[in-house]
Amino acid sequence: MRFAYAAAHCLTHVSVAVMLLLMLELGTEVCIRHEHIGQDGAHSLYNWYRKFEAEHFPDPHGMRPRLEAWTLGLYPGALKAGFALFDVPEAIAVARTAMCAASSSGVAKLDAISRPQAWAYYSGMLAYYWLLATPAVALVFGLYLYVSVCWLGCHFDEAFSSLRIPHFKALTRMHVTKAGDLEIYTLAMHKVPTAWREDPRWAGHNGGGGAPAKGVPAHAAKWPSRWLPESTNKLADDESLEMTLIDYVRVARR
């Protein structure tokens, strides 16, 4: 049963991954064919900007060529690289079109593009795939935890930790008796306080603040804790905020 359930979970992840990959491929091909992305070649956004700049911001004194010479080509080069980095769909479309054309003519796909173009293509596809896969994987894993908790009775820790519920906490304490027996206590708190106030008894004669003056460890005092939950108006802790013993195991010494 566990193997079948784990296999179904793994198969669901693989199926979703393949489906998302096919959707990404289909979407890319539709954008190239019907939206004509990448038809003008690489750096079309940068070329449009230079054309727009020349039409609306004329340079009668030739400052742009001088600036290009003074910066050793950094001025237009930085703009060109920035536009190329911003226009990821165009980089993907140009590289994909070149690879498809090369494949139809019998040339290896990666031989039709340069190494930077290949890096840009695969990096862009990975980025878009990541955007699609992140919510899909979260949904699949959330359904897996839901089925595990509600129907199969397992993965309680993983499911409730992902819900980030601040209450219903538990801890385990172990104690070795003088006889050598091991005592294991499991303590739980149904409601966790979020605001605190100082306990005036802590600084008193029987409190943890005054205990060291008497030569008594602070944890052995009657009131060892300095703080009390703010939600209660009485000095004694509210019952819903108290630790409850939910399990006890004693292992005898052998």
PDB file of C-alpha atoms in Angstrom:
ATOM      1  CA  MET A   1       0.000   0.000   0.000  1.00  0.00           C
ATOM      2  CA  ARG A   2       2.760   2.442   0.898  1.00  0.00           C
ATOM      3  CA  PHE A   3       4.700   1.602  -2.256  1.00  0.00           C
ATOM      4  CA  ALA A   4       1.601   2.115  -4.422  1.00  0.00           C
ATOM      5  CA  TYR A   5       0.833   5.420  -2.742  1.00  0.00           C
ATOM      6  CA  ALA A   6       4.426   6.621  -3.165  1.00  0.00           C
ATOM      7  CA  ALA A   7       4.449   5.492  -6.798  1.00  0.00           C
ATOM      8  CA  ALA A   8       1.205   7.362  -7.467  1.00  0.00           C
ATOM      9  CA  HIS A   9       2.666  10.494  -5.878  1.00  0.00           C
ATOM     10  CA  CYS A  10       5.824  10.249  -7.984  1.00  0.00           C
ATOM     11  CA  LEU A  11       3.838   9.549 -11.142  1.00  0.00           C
ATOM     12  CA  THR A  12       1.664  12.600 -10.497  1.00  0.00           C
ATOM     13  CA  HIS A  13       4.730  14.834 -10.222  1.00  0.00           C
ATOM     14  CA  VAL A  14       6.216  13.418 -13.423  1.00  0.00           C
ATOM     15  CA  SER A  15       2.909  13.770 -15.290  1.00  0.00           C
ATOM     16  CA  VAL A  16       2.483  17.386 -14.192  1.00  0.00           C
ATOM     17  CA  ALA A  17       6.088  18.168 -15.155  1.00  0.00           C
ATOM     18  CA  VAL A  18       5.649  16.705 -18.640  1.00  0.00           C
ATOM     19  CA  MET A  19       2.304  18.463 -19.088  1.00  0.00           C
ATOM     20  CA  LEU A  20       3.797  21.822 -18.090  1.00  0.00           C
ATOM     21  CA  LEU A  21       6.708  21.276 -20.460  1.00  0.00           C
ATOM     22  CA  LEU A  22       4.321  20.565 -23.343  1.00  0.00           C
ATOM     23  CA  MET A  23       2.255  23.636 -22.450  1.00  0.00           C
ATOM     24  CA  LEU A  24       5.398  25.778 -22.449  1.00  0.00           C
ATOM     25  CA  GLU A  25       6.483  24.408 -25.815  1.00  0.00           C
ATOM     26  CA  LEU A  26       3.013  24.947 -27.275  1.00  0.00           C
ATOM     27  CA  GLY A  27       2.794  28.483 -25.900  1.00  0.00           C
ATOM     28  CA  THR A  28       6.219  29.373 -27.280  1.00  0.00           C
ATOM     29  CA  GLU A  29       5.344  28.059 -30.739  1.00  0.00           C
ATOM     30  CA  VAL A  30       1.996  29.878 -30.768  1.00  0.00           C
ATOM     31  CA  CYS A  31       3.666  33.174 -29.836  1.00  0.00           C
ATOM     32  CA  ILE A  32       6.270  32.746 -32.575  1.00  0.00           C
ATOM     33  CA  ARG A  33       3.805  31.849 -35.311  1.00  0.00           C
ATOM     34  CA  HIS A  34       0.827  34.051 -34.482  1.00  0.00           C
ATOM     35  CA  GLU A  35       2.352  36.942 -32.496  1.00  0.00           C
ATOM     36  CA  HIS A  36       5.421  37.114 -34.754  1.00  0.00           C
ATOM     37  CA  ILE A  37       7.853  37.298 -31.850  1.00  0.00           C
ATOM     38  CA  GLY A  38      11.454  37.245 -33.025  1.00  0.00           C
ATOM     39  CA  GLN A  39      10.593  37.805 -36.697  1.00  0.00           C
ATOM     40  CA  ASP A  40      12.736  40.960 -36.806  1.00  0.00           C
ATOM     41  CA  GLY A  41      15.795  39.152 -35.491  1.00  0.00           C
ATOM     42  CA  ALA A  42      17.770  39.782 -32.356  1.00  0.00           C
ATOM     43  CA  HIS A  43      17.824  43.148 -30.578  1.00  0.00           C
ATOM     44  CA  SER A  44      14.613  44.362 -32.185  1.00  0.00           C
ATOM     45  CA  LEU A  45      13.662  46.232 -29.014  1.00  0.00           C
ATOM     46  CA  TYR A  46      17.016  48.009 -28.970  1.00  0.00           C
ATOM     47  CA  ASN A  47      16.703  48.887 -32.689  1.00  0.00           C
ATOM     48  CA  TRP A  48      13.219  50.274 -32.078  1.00  0.00           C
ATOM     49  CA  TYR A  49      14.549  52.403 -29.248  1.00  0.00           C
ATOM     50  CA  ARG A  50      17.364  53.844 -31.378  1.00  0.00           C
ATOM     51  CA  LYS A  51      14.893  54.641 -34.141  1.00  0.00           C
ATOM     52  CA  PHE A  52      12.506  56.265 -31.679  1.00  0.00           C
ATOM     53  CA  GLU A  53      15.407  58.216 -30.143  1.00  0.00           C
ATOM     54  CA  ALA A  54      16.568  59.461 -33.527  1.00  0.00           C
ATOM     55  CA  GLU A  55      13.063  60.592 -34.516  1.00  0.00           C
ATOM     56  CA  HIS A  56      12.012  62.327 -31.290  1.00  0.00           C
ATOM     57  CA  PHE A  57      15.372  63.368 -29.810  1.00  0.00           C
ATOM     58  CA  PRO A  58      17.517  64.616 -32.672  1.00  0.00           C
ATOM     59  CA  ASP A  59      21.236  65.053 -32.166  1.00  0.00           C
ATOM     60  CA  PRO A  60      22.354  67.854 -34.508  1.00  0.00           C
ATOM     61  CA  HIS A  61      25.730  68.272 -32.780  1.00  0.00           C
ATOM     62  CA  GLY A  62      26.664  64.611 -32.926  1.00  0.00           C
ATOM     63  CA  MET A  63      26.877  64.040 -29.177  1.00  0.00           C
ATOM     64  CA  ARG A  64      25.888  60.388 -29.358  1.00  0.00           C
ATOM     65  CA  PRO A  65      28.814  59.322 -31.569  1.00  0.00           C
ATOM     66  CA  ARG A  66      31.151  61.321 -29.356  1.00  0.00           C
ATOM     67  CA  LEU A  67      29.716  59.702 -26.231  1.00  0.00           C
ATOM     68  CA  GLU A  68      30.185  56.286 -27.817  1.00  0.00           C
ATOM     69  CA  ALA A  69      33.804  57.098 -28.577  1.00  0.00           C
ATOM     70  CA  TRP A  70      34.483  58.561 -25.143  1.00  0.00           C
ATOM     71  CA  THR A  71      33.013  55.511 -23.347  1.00  0.00           C
ATOM     72  CA  LEU A  72      34.739  53.057 -25.717  1.00  0.00           C
ATOM     73  CA  GLY A  73      31.383  51.719 -26.843  1.00  0.00           C
ATOM     74  CA  LEU A  74      30.003  51.268 -23.353  1.00  0.00           C
ATOM     75  CA  TYR A  75      27.115  53.709 -23.915  1.00  0.00           C
ATOM     76  CA  PRO A  76      25.277  51.821 -26.646  1.00  0.00           C
ATOM     77  CA  GLY A  77      26.645  48.465 -25.513  1.00  0.00           C
ATOM     78  CA  ALA A  78      25.133  48.728 -22.024  1.00  0.00           C
ATOM     79  CA  LEU A  79      21.787  49.798 -23.481  1.00  0.00           C
ATOM     80  CA  LYS A  80      21.853  46.940 -25.958  1.00  0.00           C
ATOM     81  CA  ALA A  81      22.674  44.387 -23.267  1.00  0.00           C
ATOM     82  CA  GLY A  82      19.963  45.795 -20.990  1.00  0.00           C
ATOM     83  CA  PHE A  83      17.304  45.554 -23.683  1.00  0.00           C
ATOM     84  CA  ALA A  84      18.428  42.035 -24.569  1.00  0.00           C
ATOM     85  CA  LEU A  85      18.250  40.984 -20.927  1.00  0.00           C
ATOM     86  CA  PHE A  86      14.793  42.513 -20.578  1.00  0.00           C
ATOM     87  CA  ASP A  87      13.359  41.035 -23.781  1.00  0.00           C
ATOM     88  CA  VAL A  88      13.643  37.357 -22.864  1.00  0.00           C
ATOM     89  CA  PRO A  89      10.772  36.197 -25.162  1.00  0.00           C
ATOM     90  CA  GLU A  90      12.586  37.603 -28.183  1.00  0.00           C
ATOM     91  CA  ALA A  91      15.820  35.803 -27.284  1.00  0.00           C
ATOM     92  CA  ILE A  92      13.900  32.547 -26.946  1.00  0.00           C
ATOM     93  CA  ALA A  93      12.035  33.077 -30.226  1.00  0.00           C
ATOM     94  CA  VAL A  94      15.128  34.002 -32.255  1.00  0.00           C
ATOM     95  CA  ALA A  95      17.118  31.020 -30.976  1.00  0.00           C
ATOM     96  CA  ARG A  96      14.219  28.630 -31.428  1.00  0.00           C
ATOM     97  CA  THR A  97      13.541  29.812 -34.974  1.00  0.00           C
ATOM     98  CA  ALA A  98      17.189  29.360 -35.893  1.00  0.00           C
ATOM     99  CA  MET A  99      17.331  25.873 -34.382  1.00  0.00           C
ATOM    100  CA  CYS A 100      14.110  24.777 -36.107  1.00  0.00           C
ATOM    101  CA  ALA A 101      15.356  26.096 -39.463  1.00  0.00           C
ATOM    102  CA  ALA A 102      18.650  24.286 -39.003  1.00  0.00           C
ATOM    103  CA  SER A 103      16.896  21.063 -38.050  1.00  0.00           C
ATOM    104  CA  SER A 104      14.761  21.146 -41.199  1.00  0.00           C
ATOM    105  CA  SER A 105      17.891  21.604 -43.354  1.00  0.00           C
ATOM    106  CA  GLY A 106      19.735  18.724 -41.722  1.00  0.00           C
ATOM    107  CA  VAL A 107      22.101  20.810 -39.596  1.00  0.00           C
ATOM    108  CA  ALA A 108      22.564  20.186 -35.873  1.00  0.00           C
ATOM    109  CA  LYS A 109      20.347  22.492 -33.834  1.00  0.00           C
ATOM    110  CA  LEU A 110      23.025  23.873 -31.542  1.00  0.00           C
ATOM    111  CA  ASP A 111      25.342  24.566 -34.489  1.00  0.00           C
ATOM    112  CA  ALA A 112      22.872  27.151 -35.792  1.00  0.00           C
ATOM    113  CA  ILE A 113      23.184  29.426 -32.766  1.00  0.00           C
ATOM    114  CA  SER A 114      26.068  30.785 -30.743  1.00  0.00           C
ATOM    115  CA  ARG A 115      26.841  29.691 -27.228  1.00  0.00           C
ATOM    116  CA  PRO A 116      25.441  32.924 -25.649  1.00  0.00           C
ATOM    117  CA  GLN A 117      22.235  32.412 -27.629  1.00  0.00           C
ATOM    118  CA  ALA A 118      22.012  28.829 -26.359  1.00  0.00           C
ATOM    119  CA  TRP A 119      22.531  30.000 -22.779  1.00  0.00           C
ATOM    120  CA  ALA A 120      19.870  32.697 -23.239  1.00  0.00           C
ATOM    121  CA  TYR A 121      17.411  30.219 -24.765  1.00  0.00           C
ATOM    122  CA  TYR A 122      17.732  27.550 -22.100  1.00  0.00           C
ATOM    123  CA  SER A 123      17.877  30.072 -19.252  1.00  0.00           C
ATOM    124  CA  GLY A 124      14.736  31.812 -20.488  1.00  0.00           C
ATOM    125  CA  MET A 125      12.858  28.547 -20.929  1.00  0.00           C
ATOM    126  CA  LEU A 126      13.962  27.448 -17.464  1.00  0.00           C
ATOM    127  CA  ALA A 127      12.733  30.721 -15.951  1.00  0.00           C
ATOM    128  CA  TYR A 128       9.291  30.404 -17.545  1.00  0.00           C
ATOM    129  CA  TYR A 129       9.112  26.724 -16.630  1.00  0.00           C
ATOM    130  CA  TRP A 130       9.990  27.616 -13.033  1.00  0.00           C
ATOM    131  CA  LEU A 131       7.101  30.098 -12.921  1.00  0.00           C
ATOM    132  CA  LEU A 132       4.708  27.422 -14.139  1.00  0.00           C
ATOM    133  CA  ALA A 133       6.080  24.577 -12.047  1.00  0.00           C
ATOM    134  CA  THR A 134       6.229  26.317  -8.667  1.00  0.00           C
ATOM    135  CA  PRO A 135       2.451  26.650  -8.071  1.00  0.00           C
ATOM    136  CA  ALA A 136       1.770  23.298  -9.747  1.00  0.00           C
ATOM    137  CA  VAL A 137       4.223  21.440  -7.505  1.00  0.00           C
ATOM    138  CA  ALA A 138       2.824  23.217  -4.446  1.00  0.00           C
ATOM    139  CA  LEU A 139      -0.689  22.102  -5.410  1.00  0.00           C
ATOM    140  CA  VAL A 140       0.357  18.489  -5.982  1.00  0.00           C
ATOM    141  CA  PHE A 141       2.272  18.277  -2.719  1.00  0.00           C
ATOM    142  CA  GLY A 142      -0.561  19.983  -0.816  1.00  0.00           C
ATOM    143  CA  LEU A 143      -3.037  17.421  -2.166  1.00  0.00           C
ATOM    144  CA  TYR A 144      -0.601  14.670  -1.200  1.00  0.00           C
ATOM    145  CA  LEU A 145      -0.471  15.906   2.396  1.00  0.00           C
ATOM    146  CA  TYR A 146      -4.267  16.339   2.480  1.00  0.00           C
ATOM    147  CA  VAL A 147      -4.883  12.768   1.379  1.00  0.00           C
ATOM    148  CA  SER A 148      -2.178  11.485   3.735  1.00  0.00           C
ATOM    149  CA  VAL A 149      -3.649  13.170   6.812  1.00  0.00           C
ATOM    150  CA  CYS A 150      -7.366  12.810   6.123  1.00  0.00           C
ATOM    151  CA  TRP A 151      -7.495   9.330   4.641  1.00  0.00           C
ATOM    152  CA  LEU A 152      -4.263   7.468   5.329  1.00  0.00           C
ATOM    153  CA  GLY A 153      -3.334   8.766   8.765  1.00  0.00           C
ATOM    154  CA  CYS A 154       0.285   9.703   8.074  1.00  0.00           C
ATOM    155  CA  HIS A 155       2.490  12.787   7.551  1.00  0.00           C
ATOM    156  CA  PHE A 156       0.837  14.724  10.360  1.00  0.00           C
ATOM    157  CA  ASP A 157       4.023  16.637  11.199  1.00  0.00           C
ATOM    158  CA  GLU A 158       4.639  17.711   7.603  1.00  0.00           C
ATOM    159  CA  ALA A 159       1.023  18.748   7.011  1.00  0.00           C
ATOM    160  CA  PHE A 160       0.524  20.764  10.191  1.00  0.00           C
ATOM    161  CA  SER A 161       3.950  22.411  10.036  1.00  0.00           C
ATOM    162  CA  SER A 162       3.144  23.728   6.568  1.00  0.00           C
ATOM    163  CA  LEU A 163      -0.100  25.223   7.929  1.00  0.00           C
ATOM    164  CA  ARG A 164       2.003  27.312  10.356  1.00  0.00           C
ATOM    165  CA  ILE A 165      -0.514  26.975  13.199  1.00  0.00           C
ATOM    166  CA  PRO A 166       1.084  28.604  16.264  1.00  0.00           C
ATOM    167  CA  HIS A 167      -0.845  26.508  18.784  1.00  0.00           C
ATOM    168  CA  PHE A 168      -0.929  22.793  19.693  1.00  0.00           C
ATOM    169  CA  LYS A 169       2.785  22.422  20.393  1.00  0.00           C
ATOM    170  CA  ALA A 170       4.430  19.469  22.118  1.00  0.00           C
ATOM    171  CA  LEU A 171       7.839  18.609  23.473  1.00  0.00           C
ATOM    172  CA  THR A 172       9.596  15.622  25.026  1.00  0.00           C
ATOM    173  CA  ARG A 173      11.598  15.575  28.246  1.00  0.00           C
ATOM    174  CA  MET A 174      13.693  12.669  29.520  1.00  0.00           C
ATOM    175  CA  HIS A 175      14.777  12.015  33.101  1.00  0.00           C
ATOM    176  CA  VAL A 176      17.100   9.395  34.517  1.00  0.00           C
ATOM    177  CA  THR A 177      16.138   8.383  38.037  1.00  0.00           C
ATOM    178  CA  LYS A 178      18.575   7.506  40.814  1.00  0.00           C
ATOM    179  CA  ALA A 179      17.778   3.851  40.184  1.00  0.00           C
ATOM    180  CA  GLY A 180      18.908   4.206  36.566  1.00  0.00           C
ATOM    181  CA  ASP A 181      15.449   4.044  35.000  1.00  0.00           C
ATOM    182  CA  LEU A 182      14.674   6.279  32.042  1.00  0.00           C
ATOM    183  CA  GLU A 183      11.467   8.316  32.216  1.00  0.00           C
ATOM    184  CA  ILE A 184      10.157   9.962  29.053  1.00  0.00           C
ATOM    185  CA  TYR A 185       7.487  12.670  29.327  1.00  0.00           C
ATOM    186  CA  THR A 186       5.580  14.121  26.384  1.00  0.00           C
ATOM    187  CA  LEU A 187       4.110  17.504  27.250  1.00  0.00           C
ATOM    188  CA  ALA A 188       1.680  19.465  25.096  1.00  0.00           C
ATOM    189  CA  MET A 189       0.247  22.959  25.088  1.00  0.00           C
ATOM    190  CA  HIS A 190      -3.094  23.535  23.388  1.00  0.00           C
ATOM    191  CA  LYS A 191      -2.769  27.305  23.210  1.00  0.00           C
ATOM    192  CA  VAL A 192       0.507  29.192  22.855  1.00  0.00           C
ATOM    193  CA  PRO A 193       0.589  32.703  24.355  1.00  0.00           C
ATOM    194  CA  THR A 194       1.728  35.550  22.156  1.00  0.00           C
ATOM    195  CA  ALA A 195       2.017  38.355  24.750  1.00  0.00           C
ATOM    196  CA  TRP A 196       3.736  38.265  28.141  1.00  0.00           C
ATOM    197  CA  ARG A 197       3.912  40.227  31.391  1.00  0.00           C
ATOM    198  CA  GLU A 198       6.344  40.029  34.274  1.00  0.00           C
ATOM    199  CA  ASP A 199       5.358  37.893  37.237  1.00  0.00           C
ATOM    200  CA  PRO A 200       5.817  39.928  40.456  1.00  0.00           C
ATOM    201  CA  ARG A 201       6.387  36.698  42.402  1.00  0.00           C
ATOM    202  CA  TRP A 202       9.544  35.966  40.420  1.00  0.00           C
ATOM    203  CA  ALA A 203      11.561  38.621  42.287  1.00  0.00           C
ATOM    204  CA  GLY A 204      10.166  37.545  45.668  1.00  0.00           C
ATOM    205  CA  HIS A 205      11.508  35.188  48.314  1.00  0.00           C
ATOM    206  CA  ASN A 206      10.293  32.014  46.536  1.00  0.00           C
ATOM    207  CA  GLY A 207      10.848  33.261  42.980  1.00  0.00           C
ATOM    208  CA  GLY A 208      13.567  32.417  40.524  1.00  0.00           C
ATOM    209  CA  GLY A 209      14.989  35.925  40.801  1.00  0.00           C
ATOM    210  CA  GLY A 210      15.605  35.633  44.549  1.00  0.00           C
ATOM    211  CA  ALA A 211      16.485  31.952  44.629  1.00  0.00           C
ATOM    212  CA  PRO A 212      20.213  32.329  43.789  1.00  0.00           C
ATOM    213  CA  ALA A 213      20.661  34.581  46.833  1.00  0.00           C
ATOM    214  CA  LYS A 214      19.550  31.650  49.001  1.00  0.00           C
ATOM    215  CA  GLY A 215      21.859  29.243  47.236  1.00  0.00           C
ATOM    216  CA  VAL A 216      18.978  27.563  45.379  1.00  0.00           C
ATOM    217  CA  PRO A 217      19.038  27.151  41.586  1.00  0.00           C
ATOM    218  CA  ALA A 218      16.512  29.340  39.777  1.00  0.00           C
ATOM    219  CA  HIS A 219      14.780  26.382  38.175  1.00  0.00           C
ATOM    220  CA  ALA A 220      14.144  24.831  41.606  1.00  0.00           C
ATOM    221  CA  ALA A 221      12.261  27.887  42.915  1.00  0.00           C
ATOM    222  CA  LYS A 222       8.520  27.811  43.426  1.00  0.00           C
ATOM    223  CA  TRP A 223       8.064  30.478  40.758  1.00  0.00           C
ATOM    224  CA  PRO A 224      10.977  29.874  38.359  1.00  0.00           C
ATOM    225  CA  SER A 225       9.613  31.735  35.345  1.00  0.00           C
ATOM    226  CA  ARG A 226       9.845  35.497  35.176  1.00  0.00           C
ATOM    227  CA  TRP A 227       7.056  35.875  32.653  1.00  0.00           C
ATOM    228  CA  LEU A 228       3.349  35.052  32.538  1.00  0.00           C
ATOM    229  CA  PRO A 229       0.966  35.116  29.585  1.00  0.00           C
ATOM    230  CA  GLU A 230      -0.622  38.519  29.092  1.00  0.00           C
ATOM    231  CA  SER A 231      -4.000  37.031  28.198  1.00  0.00           C
ATOM    232  CA  THR A 232      -4.865  36.121  31.794  1.00  0.00           C
ATOM    233  CA  ASN A 233      -5.745  38.631  34.525  1.00  0.00           C
ATOM    234  CA  LYS A 234      -4.823  36.333  37.385  1.00  0.00           C
ATOM    235  CA  LEU A 235      -1.424  35.313  38.619  1.00  0.00           C
ATOM    236  CA  ALA A 236      -2.062  31.625  38.118  1.00  0.00           C
ATOM    237  CA  ASP A 237      -1.769  30.512  34.513  1.00  0.00           C
ATOM    238  CA  ASP A 238      -4.883  29.982  32.468  1.00  0.00           C
ATOM    239  CA  GLU A 239      -5.731  26.287  32.070  1.00  0.00           C
ATOM    240  CA  SER A 240      -5.646  26.556  28.280  1.00  0.00           C
ATOM    241  CA  LEU A 241      -2.059  27.819  28.525  1.00  0.00           C
ATOM    242  CA  GLU A 242      -0.769  25.102  30.840  1.00  0.00           C
ATOM    243  CA  MET A 243       1.396  22.180  29.797  1.00  0.00           C
ATOM    244  CA  THR A 244      -0.483  18.883  29.727  1.00  0.00           C
ATOM    245  CA  LEU A 245       1.092  15.460  30.100  1.00  0.00           C
ATOM    246  CA  ILE A 246      -0.137  13.438  27.145  1.00  0.00           C
ATOM    247  CA  ASP A 247       2.283  10.488  27.246  1.00  0.00           C
ATOM    248  CA  TYR A 248       4.618   8.853  29.739  1.00  0.00           C
ATOM    249  CA  VAL A 249       7.032   5.954  29.193  1.00  0.00           C
ATOM    250  CA  ARG A 250       9.296   4.380  31.795  1.00  0.00           C
ATOM    251  CA  VAL A 251      12.176   2.211  30.642  1.00  0.00           C
ATOM    252  CA  ALA A 252      13.550   0.074  33.443  1.00  0.00           C
ATOM    253  CA  ARG A 253      17.265  -0.299  33.894  1.00  0.00           C
ATOM    254  CA  ARG A 254      18.640  -3.595  32.671  1.00  0.00           C
TER     255      ARG A 254
END
